[in-house]
Amino acid sequence: MLDALSTGTGIELSLLALVGLLLVFGSRRLPSWVNLLLDRFASPGVKEFYQKVVEPHQELGWIVAILGLVELLALLIPEKRGQAFVEVPVSLGLTITASWFVSRLFKQFFEFYILEAVIKSGRKSNSEFLILMQLLVNIGIVIIAIVLFAQTHRINIVGLIASLGIGGLSVAFAAQKTLEQLLGGIVLYLDRPFVVDDYIGLPDGVFGRVESIGLRSTKIRTSGKGTLVIVPNSSLTQLTIENYTGGKKVMALVYLNFYQVIAIADRALVQQIIIDSTDDIFGIDTQNTIVTFKDFTDALGQARSQAQVTFFILGSEEVSMTLRRQLLDIANQTITEKLKSYGITFDIEEPTIYVDAPITI
């Protein structure tokens, strides 16, 4: 029995030493090892995928791998020696870290592949739908992580949810109106028809600035009188709300520096390509896209042309606005490829300038 115990202890110590060596040396050598393997065995597509999606978060992936090894080591500890005391916290940390790592990988994949595919598909791309897709995928990752953790630790998650559901029903009947208002607040937070400081109008004539959005009600400071109107959130979810602040636009100024003077006929071609490349982006007001040209002489005395492209991005919440800017960046790449196919070479001046242009209330 002592021999078996000493053998088990030897295995644990060997694994612990291996984990220590990996922590000390592996984190420094891993990137070079991976790049060497990719250069020798991987196709260009796989290597590009790794560089765009995995490499920015390889340190987090390394932490996940180390926690996985520690988890394996903890499973080898006999139960009488406190396996649960060590394994459960390690497993919980592994679950959280792995979920975060997968979520970061999906974010990179979404930005470099899905957004680009949406632009190239030629279909109208709704930025709100893309944001919803991101949210649903992240929720799915969390649910899968919870289920896996529960199954590996023999937690009856179905019974736990059922018991919570029975208790929730009794509470719901006792406080139906309050819960209706709370659910209305949750809907407002998720759907975000307006945010704090937005100017909105209601069907009954109330117009003013949103001062706060609570769990049960929303406070609106009326314009002119300055009085405070308190509206239950459950009512706001059923009303037609006019968001005046949402009517603002953000100007995106993009400068194209050509290597030669652009003829009048080519200028019309450039303008048409720019409009066509952004026509399918939801949230870009292509009808008001402005392209202006000017000729100038550079420091070397060479005559050249510059185009100032003014895009108007329709106002929306910050997350959606960020996504629309990403779509515009991808559209700029499409513009570059199309113009170069016609033999028109240029540089895009960085960075793109964004100017807020709110409407007058």
mmCIF file of C-alpha atoms in Angstrom:
data_model
loop_
_atom_site.group_PDB
_atom_site.id
_atom_site.type_symbol
_atom_site.label_atom_id
_atom_site.label_comp_id
_atom_site.label_asym_id
_atom_site.label_seq_id
_atom_site.Cartn_x
_atom_site.Cartn_y
_atom_site.Cartn_z
ATOM 1 C CA MET A 1 0.000 0.000 0.000
ATOM 2 C CA LEU A 2 2.870 2.371 0.785
ATOM 3 C CA ASP A 3 4.440 1.509 -2.549
ATOM 4 C CA ALA A 4 1.191 2.405 -4.358
ATOM 5 C CA LEU A 5 0.919 5.641 -2.407
ATOM 6 C CA SER A 6 4.490 6.580 -3.194
ATOM 7 C CA THR A 7 3.928 5.727 -6.856
ATOM 8 C CA GLY A 8 0.847 7.970 -6.969
ATOM 9 C CA THR A 9 2.758 10.749 -5.261
ATOM 10 C CA GLY A 10 5.576 10.357 -7.763
ATOM 11 C CA ILE A 11 3.178 10.714 -10.676
ATOM 12 C CA GLU A 12 1.635 13.837 -9.165
ATOM 13 C CA LEU A 13 5.029 15.391 -8.505
ATOM 14 C CA SER A 14 6.174 14.576 -12.036
ATOM 15 C CA LEU A 15 3.107 16.220 -13.506
ATOM 16 C CA LEU A 16 3.509 19.201 -11.200
ATOM 17 C CA ALA A 17 7.104 19.570 -12.347
ATOM 18 C CA LEU A 18 5.944 19.353 -15.976
ATOM 19 C CA VAL A 19 3.391 22.100 -15.401
ATOM 20 C CA GLY A 20 6.079 24.247 -13.780
ATOM 21 C CA LEU A 21 8.436 23.776 -16.716
ATOM 22 C CA LEU A 22 5.692 24.650 -19.161
ATOM 23 C CA LEU A 23 4.879 27.792 -17.211
ATOM 24 C CA VAL A 24 8.524 28.925 -17.129
ATOM 25 C CA PHE A 25 9.742 27.996 -20.604
ATOM 26 C CA GLY A 26 6.673 27.256 -22.692
ATOM 27 C CA SER A 27 5.145 30.738 -22.631
ATOM 28 C CA ARG A 28 8.306 32.139 -24.227
ATOM 29 C CA ARG A 29 8.902 29.400 -26.777
ATOM 30 C CA LEU A 30 5.331 28.550 -27.768
ATOM 31 C CA PRO A 31 4.825 31.334 -30.386
ATOM 32 C CA SER A 32 8.026 30.381 -32.238
ATOM 33 C CA TRP A 33 7.131 26.668 -32.106
ATOM 34 C CA VAL A 34 3.650 27.302 -33.465
ATOM 35 C CA ASN A 35 4.940 29.555 -36.254
ATOM 36 C CA LEU A 36 7.526 26.931 -37.191
ATOM 37 C CA LEU A 37 4.839 24.226 -37.430
ATOM 38 C CA LEU A 38 2.584 26.491 -39.481
ATOM 39 C CA ASP A 39 5.395 27.354 -41.901
ATOM 40 C CA ARG A 40 6.211 23.694 -42.468
ATOM 41 C CA PHE A 41 2.866 21.925 -42.449
ATOM 42 C CA ALA A 42 -0.043 24.401 -42.674
ATOM 43 C CA SER A 43 -1.584 25.840 -45.816
ATOM 44 C CA PRO A 44 -1.575 29.633 -46.357
ATOM 45 C CA GLY A 45 -5.270 29.778 -45.421
ATOM 46 C CA VAL A 46 -4.720 28.017 -42.105
ATOM 47 C CA LYS A 47 -1.731 30.210 -41.308
ATOM 48 C CA GLU A 48 -3.744 33.354 -42.108
ATOM 49 C CA PHE A 49 -6.590 32.114 -39.882
ATOM 50 C CA TYR A 50 -4.186 31.550 -36.995
ATOM 51 C CA GLN A 51 -2.568 34.965 -37.369
ATOM 52 C CA LYS A 52 -5.895 36.818 -37.540
ATOM 53 C CA VAL A 53 -7.995 34.838 -35.052
ATOM 54 C CA VAL A 54 -5.800 32.908 -32.617
ATOM 55 C CA GLU A 55 -2.526 34.811 -32.365
ATOM 56 C CA PRO A 56 -3.969 37.998 -30.759
ATOM 57 C CA HIS A 57 -5.211 35.854 -27.854
ATOM 58 C CA GLN A 58 -2.558 33.135 -27.731
ATOM 59 C CA GLU A 59 -1.505 34.102 -24.201
ATOM 60 C CA LEU A 60 -5.057 33.501 -22.968
ATOM 61 C CA GLY A 61 -5.060 30.173 -24.820
ATOM 62 C CA TRP A 62 -1.829 29.260 -23.082
ATOM 63 C CA ILE A 63 -3.476 29.946 -19.705
ATOM 64 C CA VAL A 64 -6.340 27.650 -20.696
ATOM 65 C CA ALA A 65 -3.867 24.906 -21.584
ATOM 66 C CA ILE A 66 -2.034 25.283 -18.268
ATOM 67 C CA LEU A 67 -5.302 25.165 -16.311
ATOM 68 C CA GLY A 68 -6.219 22.036 -18.248
ATOM 69 C CA LEU A 69 -2.976 20.375 -17.143
ATOM 70 C CA VAL A 70 -3.549 21.461 -13.540
ATOM 71 C CA GLU A 71 -7.082 20.060 -13.789
ATOM 72 C CA LEU A 72 -5.645 16.735 -14.960
ATOM 73 C CA LEU A 73 -3.205 16.756 -12.069
ATOM 74 C CA ALA A 74 -6.008 17.481 -9.596
ATOM 75 C CA LEU A 75 -8.028 14.534 -10.906
ATOM 76 C CA LEU A 76 -5.118 12.212 -10.077
ATOM 77 C CA ILE A 77 -5.162 13.219 -6.408
ATOM 78 C CA PRO A 78 -6.939 10.544 -4.330
ATOM 79 C CA GLU A 79 -10.289 11.646 -2.918
ATOM 80 C CA LYS A 80 -9.159 11.089 0.658
ATOM 81 C CA ARG A 81 -6.396 13.612 0.159
ATOM 82 C CA GLY A 82 -8.766 16.447 -0.756
ATOM 83 C CA GLN A 83 -9.361 16.032 -4.458
ATOM 84 C CA ALA A 84 -12.613 18.047 -4.443
ATOM 85 C CA PHE A 85 -10.988 20.869 -2.462
ATOM 86 C CA VAL A 86 -8.401 21.314 -5.240
ATOM 87 C CA GLU A 87 -10.225 20.150 -8.369
ATOM 88 C CA VAL A 88 -13.459 22.165 -8.116
ATOM 89 C CA PRO A 89 -11.850 25.658 -7.976
ATOM 90 C CA VAL A 90 -9.420 24.694 -10.739
ATOM 91 C CA SER A 91 -12.249 23.327 -12.893
ATOM 92 C CA LEU A 92 -14.314 26.472 -12.326
ATOM 93 C CA GLY A 93 -11.373 28.655 -13.313
ATOM 94 C CA LEU A 94 -10.780 26.508 -16.400
ATOM 95 C CA THR A 95 -14.438 26.781 -17.411
ATOM 96 C CA ILE A 96 -14.503 30.573 -17.067
ATOM 97 C CA THR A 97 -11.157 31.076 -18.816
ATOM 98 C CA ALA A 98 -11.979 28.680 -21.655
ATOM 99 C CA SER A 99 -15.352 30.383 -22.210
ATOM 100 C CA TRP A 100 -13.688 33.782 -22.351
ATOM 101 C CA PHE A 101 -11.040 32.428 -24.753
ATOM 102 C CA VAL A 102 -13.662 30.958 -27.125
ATOM 103 C CA SER A 103 -15.630 34.206 -26.975
ATOM 104 C CA ARG A 104 -12.528 36.219 -27.916
ATOM 105 C CA LEU A 105 -11.787 33.825 -30.796
ATOM 106 C CA PHE A 106 -15.324 34.245 -32.114
ATOM 107 C CA LYS A 107 -14.981 38.037 -31.895
ATOM 108 C CA GLN A 108 -11.836 37.910 -34.040
ATOM 109 C CA PHE A 109 -13.478 35.462 -36.475
ATOM 110 C CA PHE A 110 -16.549 37.708 -36.663
ATOM 111 C CA GLU A 111 -14.543 40.826 -37.463
ATOM 112 C CA PHE A 112 -12.203 39.309 -40.048
ATOM 113 C CA TYR A 113 -14.418 36.753 -41.777
ATOM 114 C CA ILE A 114 -18.160 37.200 -41.152
ATOM 115 C CA LEU A 115 -18.208 40.977 -41.688
ATOM 116 C CA GLU A 116 -16.128 40.636 -44.838
ATOM 117 C CA ALA A 117 -18.394 37.862 -46.125
ATOM 118 C CA VAL A 118 -21.461 40.038 -45.482
ATOM 119 C CA ILE A 119 -19.979 42.886 -47.537
ATOM 120 C CA LYS A 120 -18.943 40.609 -50.415
ATOM 121 C CA SER A 121 -22.317 38.862 -50.500
ATOM 122 C CA GLY A 122 -23.873 42.043 -51.871
ATOM 123 C CA ARG A 123 -26.879 41.831 -49.562
ATOM 124 C CA LYS A 124 -28.152 44.585 -47.302
ATOM 125 C CA SER A 125 -26.391 44.049 -43.985
ATOM 126 C CA ASN A 126 -28.334 45.005 -40.867
ATOM 127 C CA SER A 127 -25.838 45.948 -38.162
ATOM 128 C CA GLU A 128 -28.415 45.325 -35.406
ATOM 129 C CA PHE A 129 -28.905 41.759 -36.672
ATOM 130 C CA LEU A 130 -25.146 41.170 -36.641
ATOM 131 C CA ILE A 131 -24.956 42.459 -33.062
ATOM 132 C CA LEU A 132 -27.802 40.116 -32.088
ATOM 133 C CA MET A 133 -25.914 37.227 -33.665
ATOM 134 C CA GLN A 134 -22.826 38.094 -31.609
ATOM 135 C CA LEU A 135 -24.938 38.218 -28.446
ATOM 136 C CA LEU A 136 -26.632 34.873 -29.134
ATOM 137 C CA VAL A 137 -23.311 33.138 -29.822
ATOM 138 C CA ASN A 138 -21.815 34.470 -26.584
ATOM 139 C CA ILE A 139 -24.912 33.375 -24.653
ATOM 140 C CA GLY A 140 -24.598 29.936 -26.247
ATOM 141 C CA ILE A 141 -20.949 29.714 -25.166
ATOM 142 C CA VAL A 142 -21.904 30.543 -21.571
ATOM 143 C CA ILE A 143 -24.756 27.996 -21.554
ATOM 144 C CA ILE A 144 -22.535 25.235 -22.954
ATOM 145 C CA ALA A 145 -19.854 26.017 -20.349
ATOM 146 C CA ILE A 146 -22.395 25.870 -17.506
ATOM 147 C CA VAL A 147 -23.855 22.576 -18.738
ATOM 148 C CA LEU A 148 -20.410 20.982 -19.153
ATOM 149 C CA PHE A 149 -19.318 22.094 -15.684
ATOM 150 C CA ALA A 150 -22.554 20.787 -14.170
ATOM 151 C CA GLN A 151 -22.327 17.440 -15.947
ATOM 152 C CA THR A 152 -18.686 16.827 -15.025
ATOM 153 C CA HIS A 153 -19.396 17.607 -11.350
ATOM 154 C CA ARG A 154 -22.690 15.701 -11.126
ATOM 155 C CA ILE A 155 -24.830 18.781 -10.555
ATOM 156 C CA ASN A 156 -28.477 18.193 -11.445
ATOM 157 C CA ILE A 157 -28.938 21.432 -13.352
ATOM 158 C CA VAL A 158 -32.331 20.374 -14.747
ATOM 159 C CA GLY A 159 -33.706 19.786 -11.245
ATOM 160 C CA LEU A 160 -32.206 23.074 -10.047
ATOM 161 C CA ILE A 161 -33.894 25.007 -12.872
ATOM 162 C CA ALA A 162 -37.187 23.208 -12.235
ATOM 163 C CA SER A 163 -37.135 24.047 -8.524
ATOM 164 C CA LEU A 164 -36.343 27.677 -9.294
ATOM 165 C CA GLY A 165 -39.199 27.713 -11.799
ATOM 166 C CA ILE A 166 -41.745 26.501 -9.241
ATOM 167 C CA GLY A 167 -40.625 29.134 -6.775
ATOM 168 C CA GLY A 168 -40.683 31.774 -9.504
ATOM 169 C CA LEU A 169 -44.298 31.017 -10.398
ATOM 170 C CA SER A 170 -45.472 31.660 -6.851
ATOM 171 C CA VAL A 171 -43.610 34.982 -6.775
ATOM 172 C CA ALA A 172 -45.007 35.942 -10.184
ATOM 173 C CA PHE A 173 -48.618 35.552 -9.070
ATOM 174 C CA ALA A 174 -47.969 37.589 -5.921
ATOM 175 C CA ALA A 175 -46.326 40.541 -7.712
ATOM 176 C CA GLN A 176 -47.650 40.462 -11.265
ATOM 177 C CA LYS A 177 -47.735 44.243 -11.865
ATOM 178 C CA THR A 178 -44.297 44.820 -10.383
ATOM 179 C CA LEU A 179 -42.793 42.010 -12.435
ATOM 180 C CA GLU A 180 -44.466 43.388 -15.564
ATOM 181 C CA GLN A 181 -42.730 46.712 -15.008
ATOM 182 C CA LEU A 182 -39.404 45.018 -14.236
ATOM 183 C CA LEU A 183 -39.644 42.945 -17.415
ATOM 184 C CA GLY A 184 -40.453 46.143 -19.298
ATOM 185 C CA GLY A 185 -37.233 47.646 -17.954
ATOM 186 C CA ILE A 186 -35.267 44.605 -19.100
ATOM 187 C CA VAL A 187 -36.823 44.895 -22.575
ATOM 188 C CA LEU A 188 -35.811 48.572 -22.741
ATOM 189 C CA TYR A 189 -32.240 47.706 -21.748
ATOM 190 C CA LEU A 190 -32.016 44.969 -24.383
ATOM 191 C CA ASP A 191 -33.872 46.641 -27.247
ATOM 192 C CA ARG A 192 -32.525 50.135 -26.427
ATOM 193 C CA PRO A 193 -35.080 52.282 -28.319
ATOM 194 C CA PHE A 194 -33.498 55.180 -26.438
ATOM 195 C CA VAL A 195 -30.755 55.834 -23.898
ATOM 196 C CA VAL A 196 -30.185 58.443 -21.223
ATOM 197 C CA ASP A 197 -29.894 62.001 -22.667
ATOM 198 C CA ASP A 198 -31.862 61.110 -25.813
ATOM 199 C CA TYR A 199 -34.707 63.412 -26.813
ATOM 200 C CA ILE A 200 -37.885 61.398 -27.395
ATOM 201 C CA GLY A 201 -41.540 62.065 -28.138
ATOM 202 C CA LEU A 202 -44.550 60.009 -26.989
ATOM 203 C CA PRO A 203 -47.966 59.678 -28.667
ATOM 204 C CA ASP A 204 -49.673 61.696 -25.898
ATOM 205 C CA GLY A 205 -47.571 64.766 -26.727
ATOM 206 C CA VAL A 206 -44.841 64.341 -24.095
ATOM 207 C CA PHE A 207 -41.505 65.538 -25.501
ATOM 208 C CA GLY A 208 -38.286 65.853 -23.598
ATOM 209 C CA ARG A 209 -34.912 64.437 -22.583
ATOM 210 C CA VAL A 210 -34.579 61.010 -20.985
ATOM 211 C CA GLU A 211 -33.141 61.682 -17.540
ATOM 212 C CA SER A 212 -32.948 58.120 -16.208
ATOM 213 C CA ILE A 213 -34.060 54.581 -17.047
ATOM 214 C CA GLY A 214 -34.866 52.586 -13.926
ATOM 215 C CA LEU A 215 -35.979 49.014 -13.434
ATOM 216 C CA ARG A 216 -39.631 50.026 -12.967
ATOM 217 C CA SER A 217 -39.994 53.415 -14.698
ATOM 218 C CA THR A 218 -38.350 55.962 -16.987
ATOM 219 C CA LYS A 219 -38.022 59.655 -16.109
ATOM 220 C CA ILE A 220 -38.404 62.244 -18.891
ATOM 221 C CA ARG A 221 -37.579 65.940 -18.366
ATOM 222 C CA THR A 222 -40.066 67.780 -20.581
ATOM 223 C CA SER A 223 -38.822 70.456 -22.941
ATOM 224 C CA GLY A 224 -40.067 73.964 -22.200
ATOM 225 C CA LYS A 225 -41.862 73.387 -18.892
ATOM 226 C CA GLY A 226 -39.003 71.434 -17.356
ATOM 227 C CA THR A 227 -41.334 69.138 -15.424
ATOM 228 C CA LEU A 228 -40.489 65.513 -14.758
ATOM 229 C CA VAL A 229 -42.725 62.866 -16.339
ATOM 230 C CA ILE A 230 -42.449 59.349 -14.894
ATOM 231 C CA VAL A 231 -43.634 56.622 -17.268
ATOM 232 C CA PRO A 232 -43.851 52.904 -16.304
ATOM 233 C CA ASN A 233 -41.527 50.786 -18.410
ATOM 234 C CA SER A 234 -44.328 48.322 -19.178
ATOM 235 C CA SER A 235 -46.200 51.158 -20.926
ATOM 236 C CA LEU A 236 -43.180 52.290 -22.946
ATOM 237 C CA THR A 237 -42.760 48.819 -24.445
ATOM 238 C CA GLN A 238 -46.229 49.157 -26.005
ATOM 239 C CA LEU A 239 -45.970 52.750 -27.294
ATOM 240 C CA THR A 240 -44.684 54.217 -30.526
ATOM 241 C CA ILE A 241 -41.637 56.247 -29.471
ATOM 242 C CA GLU A 242 -40.062 58.878 -31.712
ATOM 243 C CA ASN A 243 -36.355 59.200 -30.979
ATOM 244 C CA TYR A 244 -35.168 62.603 -32.202
ATOM 245 C CA THR A 245 -31.579 62.093 -31.106
ATOM 246 C CA GLY A 246 -31.471 58.927 -33.203
ATOM 247 C CA GLY A 247 -31.879 61.131 -36.261
ATOM 248 C CA LYS A 248 -28.332 62.453 -35.959
ATOM 249 C CA LYS A 249 -25.646 61.482 -38.432
ATOM 250 C CA VAL A 250 -21.926 60.891 -38.123
ATOM 251 C CA MET A 251 -19.790 62.142 -41.000
ATOM 252 C CA ALA A 252 -16.909 59.872 -41.979
ATOM 253 C CA LEU A 253 -14.259 61.675 -44.033
ATOM 254 C CA VAL A 254 -12.038 59.423 -46.147
ATOM 255 C CA TYR A 255 -9.234 60.867 -48.275
ATOM 256 C CA LEU A 256 -7.972 59.033 -51.380
ATOM 257 C CA ASN A 257 -4.559 60.235 -52.595
ATOM 258 C CA PHE A 258 -4.057 59.220 -56.232
ATOM 259 C CA TYR A 259 -0.654 58.827 -57.888
ATOM 260 C CA GLN A 260 -1.705 60.833 -60.941
ATOM 261 C CA VAL A 261 -4.282 63.358 -62.099
ATOM 262 C CA ILE A 262 -7.698 61.702 -62.502
ATOM 263 C CA ALA A 263 -9.504 62.538 -65.726
ATOM 264 C CA ILE A 264 -13.147 63.670 -65.644
ATOM 265 C CA ALA A 265 -14.404 60.344 -67.059
ATOM 266 C CA ASP A 266 -12.415 58.402 -64.464
ATOM 267 C CA ARG A 267 -13.778 60.617 -61.683
ATOM 268 C CA ALA A 268 -17.305 59.508 -62.527
ATOM 269 C CA LEU A 269 -16.130 55.881 -62.427
ATOM 270 C CA VAL A 270 -14.466 56.408 -59.028
ATOM 271 C CA GLN A 271 -17.615 57.994 -57.622
ATOM 272 C CA GLN A 272 -19.844 55.177 -58.902
ATOM 273 C CA ILE A 273 -17.567 52.462 -57.461
ATOM 274 C CA ILE A 274 -17.529 54.194 -54.064
ATOM 275 C CA ILE A 275 -21.333 54.438 -53.964
ATOM 276 C CA ASP A 276 -21.866 50.857 -55.172
ATOM 277 C CA SER A 277 -19.399 49.472 -52.602
ATOM 278 C CA THR A 278 -21.301 51.019 -49.685
ATOM 279 C CA ASP A 279 -24.860 50.694 -50.991
ATOM 280 C CA ASP A 280 -25.442 47.369 -49.202
ATOM 281 C CA ILE A 281 -24.315 48.554 -45.753
ATOM 282 C CA PHE A 282 -27.264 49.102 -43.456
ATOM 283 C CA GLY A 283 -26.859 52.447 -41.690
ATOM 284 C CA ILE A 284 -24.846 54.211 -44.421
ATOM 285 C CA ASP A 285 -26.865 56.950 -46.124
ATOM 286 C CA THR A 286 -25.512 56.411 -49.651
ATOM 287 C CA GLN A 287 -27.923 58.955 -51.158
ATOM 288 C CA ASN A 288 -25.962 61.700 -49.403
ATOM 289 C CA THR A 289 -22.467 60.314 -50.065
ATOM 290 C CA ILE A 290 -20.320 63.147 -51.438
ATOM 291 C CA VAL A 291 -17.134 62.710 -53.496
ATOM 292 C CA THR A 292 -15.136 65.847 -54.290
ATOM 293 C CA PHE A 293 -11.864 65.998 -56.243
ATOM 294 C CA LYS A 294 -9.020 68.470 -56.219
ATOM 295 C CA ASP A 295 -5.709 68.561 -58.057
ATOM 296 C CA PHE A 296 -2.451 69.523 -56.420
ATOM 297 C CA THR A 297 1.307 69.333 -56.883
ATOM 298 C CA ASP A 298 3.290 67.249 -54.404
ATOM 299 C CA ALA A 299 6.707 68.045 -52.927
ATOM 300 C CA LEU A 300 8.438 66.421 -55.922
ATOM 301 C CA GLY A 301 6.586 68.630 -58.387
ATOM 302 C CA GLN A 302 4.303 65.856 -59.671
ATOM 303 C CA ALA A 303 0.668 66.676 -60.444
ATOM 304 C CA ARG A 304 -1.746 64.488 -58.516
ATOM 305 C CA SER A 305 -5.404 64.277 -57.504
ATOM 306 C CA GLN A 306 -7.076 63.819 -54.132
ATOM 307 C CA ALA A 307 -10.657 62.707 -53.495
ATOM 308 C CA GLN A 308 -12.493 63.577 -50.295
ATOM 309 C CA VAL A 309 -15.266 61.056 -49.672
ATOM 310 C CA THR A 310 -17.905 62.069 -47.148
ATOM 311 C CA PHE A 311 -20.004 59.196 -45.832
ATOM 312 C CA PHE A 312 -22.982 59.757 -43.552
ATOM 313 C CA ILE A 313 -23.501 57.049 -40.918
ATOM 314 C CA LEU A 314 -27.018 57.123 -39.508
ATOM 315 C CA GLY A 315 -27.121 57.621 -35.742
ATOM 316 C CA SER A 316 -27.581 54.601 -33.520
ATOM 317 C CA GLU A 317 -26.351 53.247 -30.210
ATOM 318 C CA GLU A 318 -22.604 53.094 -29.634
ATOM 319 C CA VAL A 319 -22.215 49.328 -30.200
ATOM 320 C CA SER A 320 -24.108 49.468 -33.488
ATOM 321 C CA MET A 321 -22.149 52.567 -34.546
ATOM 322 C CA THR A 322 -18.870 50.741 -33.924
ATOM 323 C CA LEU A 323 -20.012 47.840 -36.068
ATOM 324 C CA ARG A 324 -21.066 50.190 -38.879
ATOM 325 C CA ARG A 325 -17.612 51.758 -38.796
ATOM 326 C CA GLN A 326 -16.074 48.293 -39.112
ATOM 327 C CA LEU A 327 -18.310 47.593 -42.112
ATOM 328 C CA LEU A 328 -17.215 50.900 -43.637
ATOM 329 C CA ASP A 329 -13.547 49.942 -43.174
ATOM 330 C CA ILE A 330 -14.175 46.673 -45.016
ATOM 331 C CA ALA A 331 -16.014 48.600 -47.752
ATOM 332 C CA ASN A 332 -12.915 50.798 -48.125
ATOM 333 C CA GLN A 333 -10.895 47.661 -48.826
ATOM 334 C CA THR A 334 -13.450 46.652 -51.470
ATOM 335 C CA ILE A 335 -13.184 50.112 -53.045
ATOM 336 C CA THR A 336 -9.399 49.753 -53.175
ATOM 337 C CA GLU A 337 -9.590 46.349 -54.903
ATOM 338 C CA LYS A 338 -12.139 47.510 -57.498
ATOM 339 C CA LEU A 339 -10.269 50.693 -58.401
ATOM 340 C CA LYS A 340 -6.967 48.844 -58.696
ATOM 341 C CA SER A 341 -8.655 46.394 -61.101
ATOM 342 C CA TYR A 342 -9.216 49.428 -63.363
ATOM 343 C CA GLY A 343 -5.572 50.448 -63.039
ATOM 344 C CA ILE A 344 -6.319 53.358 -60.689
ATOM 345 C CA THR A 345 -3.799 53.331 -57.849
ATOM 346 C CA PHE A 346 -4.003 55.426 -54.688
ATOM 347 C CA ASP A 347 -3.414 55.460 -50.950
ATOM 348 C CA ILE A 348 -6.127 55.856 -48.312
ATOM 349 C CA GLU A 349 -5.094 58.512 -45.828
ATOM 350 C CA GLU A 350 -5.219 57.220 -42.260
ATOM 351 C CA PRO A 351 -7.013 57.528 -39.964
ATOM 352 C CA THR A 352 -10.588 58.028 -41.126
ATOM 353 C CA ILE A 353 -12.028 61.197 -39.577
ATOM 354 C CA TYR A 354 -15.393 60.914 -37.814
ATOM 355 C CA VAL A 355 -17.401 64.057 -37.035
ATOM 356 C CA ASP A 356 -20.617 64.010 -35.002
ATOM 357 C CA ALA A 357 -23.422 65.958 -36.646
ATOM 358 C CA PRO A 358 -26.412 65.913 -34.233
ATOM 359 C CA ILE A 359 -29.720 67.330 -35.364
ATOM 360 C CA THR A 360 -31.062 70.545 -33.894
ATOM 361 C CA ILE A 361 -33.827 69.957 -31.336
#
